[in-house]
GROMACS .gro file of C-alpha atoms in nm:
model
  183
    1UNK     CA    1   2.633  -6.838   1.830
    2UNK     CA    2   2.522  -6.985   1.499
    3UNK     CA    3   2.384  -6.670   1.331
    4UNK     CA    4   2.472  -6.302   1.334
    5UNK     CA    5   2.209  -6.031   1.287
    6UNK     CA    6   2.355  -5.835   0.998
    7UNK     CA    7   2.021  -5.682   0.885
    8UNK     CA    8   1.713  -5.710   1.101
    9UNK     CA    9   1.345  -5.683   1.013
   10UNK     CA   10   1.026  -5.737   1.213
   11UNK     CA   11   1.022  -6.118   1.205
   12UNK     CA   12   1.346  -6.204   1.025
   13UNK     CA   13   1.707  -6.117   1.004
   14UNK     CA   14   1.976  -6.178   0.745
   15UNK     CA   15   2.294  -6.348   0.862
   16UNK     CA   16   2.611  -6.463   0.693
   17UNK     CA   17   2.571  -6.826   0.588
   18UNK     CA   18   2.698  -7.089   0.830
   19UNK     CA   19   2.879  -7.408   0.727
   20UNK     CA   20   2.690  -7.587   1.006
   21UNK     CA   21   2.376  -7.552   0.790
   22UNK     CA   22   2.522  -7.767   0.511
   23UNK     CA   23   2.289  -8.057   0.585
   24UNK     CA   24   1.979  -7.837   0.582
   25UNK     CA   25   2.084  -7.677   0.252
   26UNK     CA   26   2.156  -8.021   0.106
   27UNK     CA   27   1.802  -8.132   0.197
   28UNK     CA   28   1.661  -7.818   0.033
   29UNK     CA   29   1.879  -7.849  -0.280
   30UNK     CA   30   1.738  -8.199  -0.332
   31UNK     CA   31   1.374  -8.095  -0.272
   32UNK     CA   32   1.189  -8.052  -0.600
   33UNK     CA   33   0.947  -7.799  -0.453
   34UNK     CA   34   1.253  -7.572  -0.429
   35UNK     CA   35   1.478  -7.686  -0.714
   36UNK     CA   36   1.205  -7.679  -0.980
   37UNK     CA   37   1.163  -7.307  -0.912
   38UNK     CA   38   1.540  -7.247  -0.904
   39UNK     CA   39   1.601  -7.431  -1.230
   40UNK     CA   40   1.837  -7.675  -1.062
   41UNK     CA   41   1.635  -7.997  -1.046
   42UNK     CA   42   1.884  -8.172  -1.277
   43UNK     CA   43   2.165  -8.111  -1.025
   44UNK     CA   44   2.251  -8.375  -0.767
   45UNK     CA   45   2.364  -8.202  -0.448
   46UNK     CA   46   2.575  -8.394  -0.199
   47UNK     CA   47   2.657  -8.288   0.156
   48UNK     CA   48   3.023  -8.249   0.063
   49UNK     CA   49   2.930  -8.043  -0.244
   50UNK     CA   50   2.708  -7.814  -0.039
   51UNK     CA   51   2.982  -7.763   0.222
   52UNK     CA   52   3.219  -7.664  -0.060
   53UNK     CA   53   2.959  -7.427  -0.208
   54UNK     CA   54   2.899  -7.252   0.127
   55UNK     CA   55   3.273  -7.226   0.190
   56UNK     CA   56   3.341  -7.076  -0.153
   57UNK     CA   57   3.015  -6.885  -0.214
   58UNK     CA   58   3.157  -6.537  -0.164
   59UNK     CA   59   3.483  -6.588  -0.356
   60UNK     CA   60   3.321  -6.488  -0.687
   61UNK     CA   61   3.196  -6.157  -0.544
   62UNK     CA   62   2.838  -6.267  -0.473
   63UNK     CA   63   2.680  -6.180  -0.139
   64UNK     CA   64   2.481  -6.461   0.024
   65UNK     CA   65   2.267  -6.445   0.336
   66UNK     CA   66   2.087  -6.698   0.549
   67UNK     CA   67   1.729  -6.590   0.619
   68UNK     CA   68   1.664  -6.653   0.989
   69UNK     CA   69   1.338  -6.631   1.186
   70UNK     CA   70   1.400  -6.397   1.482
   71UNK     CA   71   1.184  -6.563   1.743
   72UNK     CA   72   1.336  -6.911   1.702
   73UNK     CA   73   1.673  -6.838   1.536
   74UNK     CA   74   1.567  -7.099   1.278
   75UNK     CA   75   1.713  -7.097   0.927
   76UNK     CA   76   1.423  -7.064   0.684
   77UNK     CA   77   1.587  -6.977   0.352
   78UNK     CA   78   1.854  -6.797   0.158
   79UNK     CA   79   1.892  -6.480  -0.047
   80UNK     CA   80   2.173  -6.344  -0.259
   81UNK     CA   81   2.309  -6.057  -0.462
   82UNK     CA   82   2.484  -6.191  -0.771
   83UNK     CA   83   2.673  -6.047  -1.067
   84UNK     CA   84   2.742  -5.720  -0.886
   85UNK     CA   85   2.849  -5.456  -1.140
   86UNK     CA   86   2.976  -5.163  -0.936
   87UNK     CA   87   3.046  -4.941  -1.239
   88UNK     CA   88   2.691  -4.959  -1.375
   89UNK     CA   89   2.541  -5.011  -1.026
   90UNK     CA   90   2.340  -5.322  -1.112
   91UNK     CA   91   2.307  -5.678  -0.990
   92UNK     CA   92   2.080  -5.981  -0.990
   93UNK     CA   93   1.904  -6.120  -0.684
   94UNK     CA   94   1.787  -6.463  -0.587
   95UNK     CA   95   1.584  -6.594  -0.297
   96UNK     CA   96   1.412  -6.905  -0.171
   97UNK     CA   97   1.220  -7.003   0.140
   98UNK     CA   98   1.304  -7.363   0.228
   99UNK     CA   99   1.042  -7.561   0.413
  100UNK     CA  100   0.682  -7.548   0.290
  101UNK     CA  101   0.548  -7.449   0.634
  102UNK     CA  102   0.743  -7.121   0.608
  103UNK     CA  103   0.600  -7.025   0.269
  104UNK     CA  104   0.297  -6.797   0.222
  105UNK     CA  105   0.369  -6.616   0.548
  106UNK     CA  106   0.521  -6.298   0.404
  107UNK     CA  107   0.876  -6.404   0.486
  108UNK     CA  108   0.983  -6.368   0.123
  109UNK     CA  109   0.859  -6.009   0.109
  110UNK     CA  110   1.032  -5.917   0.434
  111UNK     CA  111   1.359  -6.085   0.332
  112UNK     CA  112   1.350  -5.908  -0.005
  113UNK     CA  113   1.293  -5.572   0.166
  114UNK     CA  114   1.602  -5.632   0.381
  115UNK     CA  115   1.809  -5.753   0.084
  116UNK     CA  116   1.706  -5.465  -0.141
  117UNK     CA  117   1.770  -5.211   0.134
  118UNK     CA  118   2.120  -5.357   0.168
  119UNK     CA  119   2.174  -5.354  -0.210
  120UNK     CA  120   2.054  -4.997  -0.267
  121UNK     CA  121   2.176  -4.829   0.052
  122UNK     CA  122   2.497  -5.018   0.132
  123UNK     CA  123   2.615  -5.167  -0.198
  124UNK     CA  124   2.510  -4.853  -0.393
  125UNK     CA  125   2.313  -5.046  -0.658
  126UNK     CA  126   2.069  -4.864  -0.886
  127UNK     CA  127   1.904  -5.138  -1.095
  128UNK     CA  128   1.834  -5.488  -0.964
  129UNK     CA  129   1.691  -5.766  -1.171
  130UNK     CA  130   1.576  -6.122  -1.124
  131UNK     CA  131   1.458  -6.416  -1.329
  132UNK     CA  132   1.158  -6.628  -1.238
  133UNK     CA  133   0.985  -6.912  -1.422
  134UNK     CA  134   0.637  -6.839  -1.550
  135UNK     CA  135   0.477  -7.121  -1.345
  136UNK     CA  136   0.599  -6.967  -1.018
  137UNK     CA  137   0.299  -6.739  -0.966
  138UNK     CA  138   0.356  -6.713  -0.590
  139UNK     CA  139   0.704  -6.568  -0.645
  140UNK     CA  140   0.587  -6.331  -0.920
  141UNK     CA  141   0.317  -6.197  -0.686
  142UNK     CA  142   0.578  -6.146  -0.412
  143UNK     CA  143   0.814  -5.962  -0.646
  144UNK     CA  144   0.537  -5.734  -0.774
  145UNK     CA  145   0.436  -5.653  -0.416
  146UNK     CA  146   0.790  -5.524  -0.351
  147UNK     CA  147   0.784  -5.315  -0.671
  148UNK     CA  148   0.949  -5.533  -0.934
  149UNK     CA  149   0.816  -5.490  -1.287
  150UNK     CA  150   0.835  -5.732  -1.577
  151UNK     CA  151   1.065  -5.602  -1.851
  152UNK     CA  152   1.100  -5.909  -2.066
  153UNK     CA  153   1.016  -6.268  -2.122
  154UNK     CA  154   1.210  -6.546  -2.286
  155UNK     CA  155   0.963  -6.796  -2.421
  156UNK     CA  156   0.977  -7.172  -2.370
  157UNK     CA  157   1.334  -7.193  -2.240
  158UNK     CA  158   1.292  -7.407  -1.928
  159UNK     CA  159   1.197  -7.770  -1.978
  160UNK     CA  160   1.046  -7.944  -1.677
  161UNK     CA  161   0.835  -8.259  -1.658
  162UNK     CA  162   0.771  -8.268  -2.031
  163UNK     CA  163   0.664  -7.905  -2.067
  164UNK     CA  164   0.836  -7.577  -2.159
  165UNK     CA  165   0.806  -7.262  -1.947
  166UNK     CA  166   0.900  -6.899  -1.999
  167UNK     CA  167   1.159  -6.709  -1.801
  168UNK     CA  168   1.006  -6.385  -1.675
  169UNK     CA  169   1.262  -6.106  -1.635
  170UNK     CA  170   1.184  -5.845  -1.371
  171UNK     CA  171   1.362  -5.539  -1.234
  172UNK     CA  172   1.336  -5.267  -0.974
  173UNK     CA  173   1.504  -4.928  -0.971
  174UNK     CA  174   1.641  -4.761  -0.661
  175UNK     CA  175   1.389  -4.473  -0.663
  176UNK     CA  176   1.093  -4.708  -0.713
  177UNK     CA  177   1.198  -4.919  -0.415
  178UNK     CA  178   1.242  -4.614  -0.194
  179UNK     CA  179   0.892  -4.489  -0.285
  180UNK     CA  180   0.731  -4.821  -0.195
  181UNK     CA  181   0.931  -4.893   0.121
  182UNK     CA  182   0.960  -4.529   0.231
  183UNK     CA  183   1.331  -4.561   0.312
   0.00000   0.00000   0.00000
């Protein structure tokens, strides 16, 4: 079995990452439609480097999940909890949907619901934040749908293709998520 259903939704489930997906992740981490939005376009990702990253990803305390489509058991993306602060009950999240044909289908919303449920109800987080670049309107819309609110903006800090973009800082509180999702 390649994936394990740790947290299951209607169309997706979250699974621990699998080293056998290194090639797929390497393709994604060299795809500008993904890396521009992650702020990692300047990075050159090799297969060996991606294998090392997957192998060592949890050693710094971050929690990383493969996002898997239930019907096909196909890897479609990744989501993470980073910078977990258990004293102040806060962390940062990240997510991406890999292949273009899997975007704009609501997978990001469903994966975020599963990830936030895990963060609030199993990791005991209270405040979760994220950073998104101002040009990524699709992601901002997704985050707002889940209940994230903008709390700050750092102006002209990301340089891409000859232009500067803002970093939009967003957060969601435990109670706000539970009101929206009805957990």
